[in-house]
PDB file of C-alpha atoms in Angstrom:
ATOM      1  CA  MET A  92      14.860 -16.764 -34.951  1.00 66.00           C
ATOM      2  CA  SER A  93      17.143 -14.066 -36.313  1.00 70.00           C
ATOM      3  CA  PRO A  94      17.933 -14.159 -40.044  1.00 69.00           C
ATOM      4  CA  ASN A  95      21.461 -13.009 -39.095  1.00 69.00           C
ATOM      5  CA  VAL A  96      23.422 -15.943 -37.656  1.00 67.00           C
ATOM      6  CA  PHE A  97      27.218 -15.838 -37.527  1.00 64.00           C
ATOM      7  CA  ARG A  98      30.038 -18.012 -36.236  1.00 64.00           C
ATOM      8  CA  ASN A  99      32.976 -16.513 -34.312  1.00 62.00           C
ATOM      9  CA  ARG A 100      32.567 -12.983 -35.685  1.00 64.00           C
ATOM     10  CA  ALA A 101      33.190  -9.533 -34.256  1.00 65.00           C
ATOM     11  CA  ARG A 102      30.618  -8.455 -31.704  1.00 65.00           C
ATOM     12  CA  VAL A 103      29.603  -5.324 -33.614  1.00 65.00           C
ATOM     13  CA  VAL A 104      26.045  -5.639 -34.929  1.00 73.00           C
ATOM     14  CA  PRO A 105      25.262  -3.234 -37.814  1.00 79.00           C
ATOM     15  CA  ARG A 106      22.454  -0.746 -37.197  1.00 81.00           C
ATOM     16  CA  ASP A 107      20.302  -2.220 -39.968  1.00 85.00           C
ATOM     17  CA  MET A 108      20.062  -5.550 -38.101  1.00 85.00           C
ATOM     18  CA  ALA A 109      17.239  -5.705 -35.552  1.00 88.00           C
ATOM     19  CA  THR A 110      18.582  -9.039 -34.281  1.00 90.00           C
ATOM     20  CA  ALA A 111      21.695 -11.157 -34.685  1.00 90.00           C
ATOM     21  CA  VAL A 112      22.991 -14.434 -33.278  1.00 91.00           C
ATOM     22  CA  VAL A 113      26.696 -15.173 -32.871  1.00 90.00           C
ATOM     23  CA  VAL A 114      27.854 -18.700 -32.029  1.00 89.00           C
ATOM     24  CA  ARG A 115      31.251 -18.935 -30.325  1.00 88.00           C
ATOM     25  CA  SER A 116      33.286 -21.977 -29.378  1.00 84.00           C
ATOM     26  CA  SER A 117      34.755 -21.348 -25.963  1.00 78.00           C
ATOM     27  CA  GLN A 118      36.544 -24.397 -24.573  1.00 80.00           C
ATOM     28  CA  ALA A 119      36.761 -28.117 -25.283  1.00 76.00           C
ATOM     29  CA  GLU A 120      37.872 -30.822 -22.892  1.00 79.00           C
ATOM     30  CA  GLY A 121      38.266 -34.479 -23.739  1.00 73.00           C
ATOM     31  CA  GLU A 122      38.140 -37.532 -21.540  1.00 74.00           C
ATOM     32  CA  THR A 123      40.855 -40.147 -21.790  1.00 65.00           C
ATOM     33  CA  PRO A 124      39.662 -43.169 -23.800  1.00 63.00           C
ATOM     34  CA  ALA A 125      38.948 -46.295 -21.737  1.00 63.00           C
ATOM     35  CA  GLY A 126      41.053 -48.565 -23.930  1.00 61.00           C
ATOM     36  CA  LEU A 127      42.971 -48.907 -27.165  1.00 62.00           C
ATOM     37  CA  GLY A 128      40.784 -47.915 -30.111  1.00 62.00           C
ATOM     38  CA  SER A 129      37.882 -46.692 -28.005  1.00 64.00           C
ATOM     39  CA  SER A 130      36.163 -43.407 -28.731  1.00 71.00           C
ATOM     40  CA  ASN A 131      36.849 -40.095 -27.003  1.00 77.00           C
ATOM     41  CA  GLN A 132      34.132 -38.042 -25.371  1.00 80.00           C
ATOM     42  CA  TRP A 133      34.519 -34.294 -25.676  1.00 82.00           C
ATOM     43  CA  GLN A 134      32.645 -31.573 -23.847  1.00 88.00           C
ATOM     44  CA  LEU A 135      32.551 -28.249 -25.652  1.00 89.00           C
ATOM     45  CA  VAL A 136      31.431 -25.026 -24.018  1.00 92.00           C
ATOM     46  CA  LEU A 137      29.471 -23.122 -26.644  1.00 91.00           C
ATOM     47  CA  ALA A 138      28.364 -19.518 -26.149  1.00 92.00           C
ATOM     48  CA  VAL A 139      25.439 -18.296 -28.245  1.00 93.00           C
ATOM     49  CA  GLU A 140      25.146 -14.511 -28.158  1.00 93.00           C
ATOM     50  CA  CYS A 141      21.638 -13.253 -28.930  1.00 93.00           C
ATOM     51  CA  TYR A 142      21.587  -9.557 -29.896  1.00 92.00           C
ATOM     52  CA  ALA A 143      18.401  -7.514 -30.166  1.00 92.00           C
ATOM     53  CA  ARG A 144      17.808  -3.836 -30.778  1.00 89.00           C
ATOM     54  CA  ALA A 145      14.883  -1.749 -29.525  1.00 87.00           C
ATOM     55  CA  ARG A 146      12.513  -0.846 -32.371  1.00 85.00           C
ATOM     56  CA  ALA A 147       9.354   1.172 -32.749  1.00 86.00           C
ATOM     57  CA  GLY A 148       6.692  -0.482 -30.636  1.00 88.00           C
ATOM     58  CA  VAL A 149       9.034  -3.230 -29.388  1.00 87.00           C
ATOM     59  CA  ASP A 150      10.701  -2.909 -26.000  1.00 90.00           C
ATOM     60  CA  LEU A 151      14.372  -3.991 -25.867  1.00 91.00           C
ATOM     61  CA  GLU A 152      13.800  -6.533 -23.104  1.00 92.00           C
ATOM     62  CA  ASP A 153      10.842  -8.070 -24.954  1.00 93.00           C
ATOM     63  CA  ALA A 154      12.794  -8.299 -28.226  1.00 93.00           C
ATOM     64  CA  LEU A 155      15.766  -9.869 -26.455  1.00 94.00           C
ATOM     65  CA  ASP A 156      13.622 -12.355 -24.516  1.00 95.00           C
ATOM     66  CA  ALA A 157      11.833 -13.416 -27.717  1.00 95.00           C
ATOM     67  CA  LEU A 158      15.126 -14.011 -29.546  1.00 95.00           C
ATOM     68  CA  LEU A 159      16.600 -15.928 -26.595  1.00 96.00           C
ATOM     69  CA  LEU A 160      13.496 -18.114 -26.449  1.00 96.00           C
ATOM     70  CA  ASP A 161      13.649 -18.746 -30.218  1.00 95.00           C
ATOM     71  CA  VAL A 162      17.302 -19.824 -29.977  1.00 94.00           C
ATOM     72  CA  THR A 163      16.806 -22.143 -27.008  1.00 95.00           C
ATOM     73  CA  ASP A 164      13.642 -23.613 -28.570  1.00 94.00           C
ATOM     74  CA  ALA A 165      15.528 -24.314 -31.818  1.00 92.00           C
ATOM     75  CA  VAL A 166      18.315 -26.123 -29.959  1.00 91.00           C
ATOM     76  CA  ALA A 167      15.843 -28.050 -27.786  1.00 91.00           C
ATOM     77  CA  ALA A 168      14.000 -29.211 -30.912  1.00 93.00           C
ATOM     78  CA  ASP A 169      17.081 -31.197 -31.993  1.00 89.00           C
ATOM     79  CA  ARG A 170      19.487 -31.883 -29.138  1.00 88.00           C
ATOM     80  CA  THR A 171      21.795 -33.778 -31.515  1.00 87.00           C
ATOM     81  CA  LEU A 172      22.023 -30.898 -34.008  1.00 84.00           C
ATOM     82  CA  GLY A 173      21.227 -33.182 -36.917  1.00 86.00           C
ATOM     83  CA  GLN A 174      23.201 -36.137 -35.501  1.00 86.00           C
ATOM     84  CA  VAL A 175      26.406 -34.043 -35.313  1.00 83.00           C
ATOM     85  CA  VAL A 176      26.689 -34.270 -31.514  1.00 86.00           C
ATOM     86  CA  ALA A 177      25.569 -36.668 -28.783  1.00 88.00           C
ATOM     87  CA  ASP A 178      23.733 -34.010 -26.771  1.00 92.00           C
ATOM     88  CA  ILE A 179      23.538 -30.292 -26.076  1.00 93.00           C
ATOM     89  CA  ALA A 180      22.072 -28.634 -22.998  1.00 93.00           C
ATOM     90  CA  PRO A 181      21.831 -25.023 -21.790  1.00 95.00           C
ATOM     91  CA  VAL A 182      23.669 -24.360 -18.515  1.00 96.00           C
ATOM     92  CA  GLY A 183      23.441 -20.589 -18.051  1.00 96.00           C
ATOM     93  CA  VAL A 184      22.425 -17.184 -19.399  1.00 96.00           C
ATOM     94  CA  HIS A 185      24.150 -13.813 -19.013  1.00 96.00           C
ATOM     95  CA  TRP A 186      22.463 -10.519 -19.981  1.00 93.00           C
ATOM     96  CA  ASP A 187      24.178  -7.283 -21.028  1.00 90.00           C
ATOM     97  CA  TYR A 188      22.294  -4.188 -22.128  1.00 87.00           C
ATOM     98  CA  ASP A 189      23.216  -1.296 -24.399  1.00 79.00           C
ATOM     99  CA  VAL A 190      26.415  -2.944 -25.505  1.00 59.00           C
ATOM    100  CA  ASP A 191      26.928  -0.449 -28.340  1.00 62.00           C
ATOM    101  CA  GLY A 192      25.116   2.706 -27.193  1.00 70.00           C
ATOM    102  CA  GLU A 193      22.342   1.948 -29.687  1.00 76.00           C
ATOM    103  CA  LYS A 194      19.660   0.477 -27.382  1.00 85.00           C
ATOM    104  CA  THR A 195      20.972  -3.011 -28.012  1.00 88.00           C
ATOM    105  CA  GLY A 196      21.040  -5.902 -25.570  1.00 91.00           C
ATOM    106  CA  CYS A 197      22.796  -9.230 -25.588  1.00 92.00           C
ATOM    107  CA  ALA A 198      21.731 -12.432 -23.864  1.00 95.00           C
ATOM    108  CA  THR A 199      24.481 -15.039 -23.985  1.00 95.00           C
ATOM    109  CA  VAL A 200      23.256 -18.576 -23.414  1.00 96.00           C
ATOM    110  CA  THR A 201      25.944 -21.116 -22.608  1.00 96.00           C
ATOM    111  CA  PHE A 202      25.548 -24.700 -23.767  1.00 95.00           C
ATOM    112  CA  ILE A 203      27.529 -27.821 -22.953  1.00 94.00           C
ATOM    113  CA  VAL A 204      27.911 -29.946 -26.080  1.00 91.00           C
ATOM    114  CA  GLN A 205      28.859 -33.612 -25.792  1.00 89.00           C
ATOM    115  CA  GLN A 206      30.530 -35.199 -28.772  1.00 85.00           C
ATOM    116  CA  PHE A 207      32.061 -38.617 -29.330  1.00 79.00           C
ATOM    117  CA  THR A 208      35.034 -38.902 -31.688  1.00 73.00           C
ATOM    118  CA  ALA A 209      37.309 -41.638 -32.930  1.00 66.00           C
ATOM    119  CA  ALA A 210      40.202 -42.460 -30.602  1.00 59.00           C
ATOM    120  CA  ALA A 211      42.919 -39.776 -30.557  1.00 58.00           C
ATOM    121  CA  SER A 212      40.883 -37.552 -32.849  1.00 57.00           C
ATOM    122  CA  LEU A 213      38.846 -34.360 -32.772  1.00 57.00           C
ATOM    123  CA  SER A 214      36.495 -35.529 -35.525  1.00 58.00           C
TER     124      SER A 214
END
């Protein structure tokens, strides 16, 4: 996986970074609790942007595919993210190439994260 992982940062990836991963929270929706004191279930849409840059001997598409595979494999290895969430599953991928004029591509994988919280709470 990339050694450069960020949360909710600007999309500009410095030239000295061959790869970068940016994790963005997109939207959260909660379900109404079934009864007084029961827990809430939240579904969070999480976008993980995987940036790769073409390098000597490494094609842009190959570098981007390898990073995307590393990210999805890492999430699949622990679908509870260390017991922080109930489940996480990929639901789509969007590709964009040459986002900065520097032979860079971005594959954004979208995950749905399920989380249970105390009643009337986000935590």
